[in-house]
Coordinates of N, CA and C in Angstrom, one line a residue:
M239 N 55.4 -46.8 21.4 CA 54.3 -46.1 22.0 C 54.2 -44.6 21.6
R240 N 55.3 -44.0 21.6 CA 55.4 -42.6 21.2 C 54.9 -42.4 19.7
D241 N 55.3 -43.3 18.9 CA 54.9 -43.2 17.4 C 53.4 -43.4 17.3
F242 N 52.9 -44.3 18.1 CA 51.4 -44.5 18.1 C 50.7 -43.2 18.4
I243 N 51.1 -42.6 19.5 CA 50.5 -41.3 19.9 C 50.7 -40.2 18.9
K244 N 51.8 -40.1 18.3 CA 52.1 -39.1 17.2 C 51.2 -39.4 16.0
R245 N 50.9 -40.6 15.7 CA 50.0 -40.9 14.5 C 48.6 -40.6 14.8
H246 N 48.2 -40.8 16.1 CA 46.8 -40.7 16.5 C 46.5 -39.5 17.4
W247 N 47.2 -38.4 17.3 CA 47.1 -37.3 18.2 C 45.7 -36.6 18.0
L248 N 45.1 -36.7 16.8 CA 43.8 -36.1 16.6 C 42.8 -36.8 17.4
A249 N 42.9 -38.1 17.5 CA 41.9 -38.9 18.3 C 42.0 -38.6 19.7
Y250 N 43.3 -38.4 20.2 CA 43.4 -38.1 21.6 C 42.9 -36.7 21.9
L251 N 43.1 -35.7 21.0 CA 42.6 -34.4 21.2 C 41.0 -34.4 21.2
I252 N 40.4 -35.1 20.3 CA 39.0 -35.3 20.3 C 38.5 -35.9 21.6
G253 N 39.2 -36.9 22.0 CA 38.8 -37.6 23.3 C 38.9 -36.6 24.5
V254 N 39.9 -35.8 24.5 CA 40.0 -34.8 25.6 C 38.8 -33.9 25.6
F255 N 38.4 -33.3 24.4 CA 37.3 -32.4 24.3 C 36.0 -33.1 24.7
V256 N 35.8 -34.4 24.3 CA 34.6 -35.1 24.6 C 34.6 -35.3 26.1
A257 N 35.7 -35.7 26.8 CA 35.7 -35.9 28.2 C 35.4 -34.6 29.0
I258 N 35.9 -33.5 28.5 CA 35.6 -32.2 29.1 C 34.1 -31.9 29.0
G259 N 33.6 -32.1 27.8 CA 32.2 -31.9 27.6 C 31.3 -32.7 28.4
V260 N 31.6 -34.0 28.5 CA 30.8 -34.9 29.3 C 30.9 -34.5 30.8
G261 N 32.1 -34.2 31.2 CA 32.2 -33.7 32.6 C 31.4 -32.5 32.9
A262 N 31.5 -31.5 32.0 CA 30.7 -30.3 32.2 C 29.2 -30.5 32.2
L263 N 28.8 -31.4 31.3 CA 27.3 -31.7 31.3 C 26.9 -32.4 32.6
A264 N 27.7 -33.3 33.1 CA 27.4 -34.0 34.3 C 27.4 -33.1 35.5
A265 N 28.3 -32.1 35.5 CA 28.3 -31.1 36.6 C 27.1 -30.3 36.5
Y266 N 26.6 -29.9 35.3 CA 25.4 -29.1 35.2 C 24.2 -29.9 35.6
V267 N 24.1 -31.1 35.2 CA 22.9 -31.9 35.6 C 22.9 -32.1 37.1
V268 N 24.0 -32.4 37.7 CA 24.0 -32.6 39.2 C 23.7 -31.3 39.8
G269 N 24.2 -30.2 39.3 CA 23.9 -28.9 39.9 C 22.4 -28.6 39.9
I270 N 21.7 -28.9 38.8 CA 20.3 -28.7 38.6 C 19.5 -29.6 39.6
K271 N 19.9 -30.8 39.6 CA 19.1 -31.8 40.4 C 19.3 -31.7 41.9
A272 N 20.5 -31.3 42.3 CA 20.9 -31.3 43.7 C 20.8 -29.9 44.3
S273 N 20.5 -28.9 43.5 CA 20.5 -27.5 44.1 C 19.2 -27.3 45.0
T274 N 19.4 -26.4 45.9 CA 18.3 -26.1 46.9 C 17.3 -25.2 46.2
P275 N 16.0 -25.4 46.2 CA 15.0 -24.6 45.6 C 15.1 -23.2 46.2
A276 N 14.7 -22.2 45.4 CA 14.8 -20.8 45.8 C 14.0 -20.5 47.0
E277 N 12.8 -21.1 47.2 CA 12.0 -20.8 48.3 C 12.6 -21.3 49.6
V278 N 13.2 -22.5 49.6 CA 13.9 -23.0 50.8 C 15.1 -22.1 51.1
R279 N 15.8 -21.7 50.1 CA 17.0 -20.8 50.3 C 16.6 -19.5 50.9
R280 N 15.5 -18.9 50.5 CA 15.0 -17.7 51.1 C 14.6 -17.9 52.6
E281 N 14.0 -19.0 52.9 CA 13.6 -19.3 54.3 C 14.8 -19.4 55.1
R282 N 15.8 -20.1 54.6 CA 17.1 -20.3 55.4 C 17.8 -19.0 55.6
I283 N 17.8 -18.1 54.6 CA 18.4 -16.8 54.8 C 17.7 -16.0 55.8
A284 N 16.4 -16.0 55.8 CA 15.6 -15.3 56.8 C 15.8 -15.8 58.2
A285 N 15.9 -17.1 58.3 CA 16.2 -17.7 59.6 C 17.5 -17.3 60.1
E286 N 18.5 -17.3 59.2 CA 19.9 -16.9 59.6 C 19.9 -15.5 60.1
K287 N 19.2 -14.6 59.4 CA 19.2 -13.2 59.7 C 18.5 -13.0 61.1
A288 N 17.4 -13.7 61.3 CA 16.8 -13.6 62.6 C 17.7 -14.1 63.7
Q289 N 18.4 -15.2 63.5 CA 19.3 -15.8 64.5 C 20.4 -14.8 64.8
Q290 N 21.0 -14.2 63.7 CA 22.1 -13.3 63.9 C 21.6 -12.0 64.7
S291 N 20.4 -11.5 64.4 CA 20.0 -10.3 65.1 C 19.7 -10.7 66.6
F292 N 19.3 -12.0 66.8 CA 19.1 -12.4 68.2 C 20.5 -12.4 68.9
Y293 N 21.5 -12.9 68.3 CA 22.8 -12.9 68.9 C 23.4 -11.5 69.0
D294 N 23.0 -10.6 68.2 CA 23.4 -9.2 68.3 C 22.7 -8.4 69.4
G295 N 21.7 -9.0 70.0 CA 20.9 -8.4 71.0 C 19.7 -7.5 70.4
Q296 N 19.4 -7.8 69.2 CA 18.3 -7.0 68.6 C 17.1 -8.0 68.4
D297 N 16.0 -7.4 68.6 CA 14.8 -8.2 68.4 C 14.2 -7.8 67.0
P298 N 14.1 -8.7 66.0 CA 13.6 -8.3 64.7 C 12.1 -7.8 64.8
A299 N 11.4 -8.3 65.7 CA 10.0 -7.8 65.9 C 9.9 -6.4 66.5
A300 N 10.9 -6.0 67.2 CA 10.9 -4.7 67.8 C 11.2 -3.6 66.8
D301 N 11.5 -3.8 65.6 CA 11.7 -2.8 64.6 C 10.4 -2.0 64.3
D302 N 9.3 -2.6 64.6 CA 8.0 -1.9 64.3 C 7.5 -1.1 65.5
L303 N 8.1 -1.3 66.6 CA 7.7 -0.6 67.8 C 8.3 0.8 67.9
P304 N 7.6 1.8 68.4 CA 8.2 3.2 68.5 C 9.2 3.2 69.5
T305 N 10.3 4.0 69.3 CA 11.3 4.2 70.3 C 11.0 5.4 71.2
E306 N 11.8 5.6 72.2 CA 11.6 6.8 73.1 C 11.7 8.0 72.3
G307 N 10.7 8.9 72.6 CA 10.7 10.2 71.9 C 9.9 10.2 70.6
E308 N 9.5 9.0 70.1 CA 8.7 8.9 68.9 C 7.3 8.7 69.3
S309 N 6.4 9.3 68.5 CA 5.0 9.1 68.8 C 4.4 8.2 67.7
E310 N 3.4 7.5 68.0 CA 2.8 6.6 67.0 C 2.1 7.2 65.9

């Protein structure tokens, strides 16, 4: 068995590189097909920020209102 591998080491090396390439290509394709669209991602981030500000006791809509001592 060892002699067979020694004689055909180049084929094994090529096989390793082909396997790595196919795996990388598969990961890329799955990443493209299964990724969340940018618009959906933006909506989720905005919802998370609104929810976080709610938990912090801040009203995101109140940012536009004048505070005490400020005139409109």
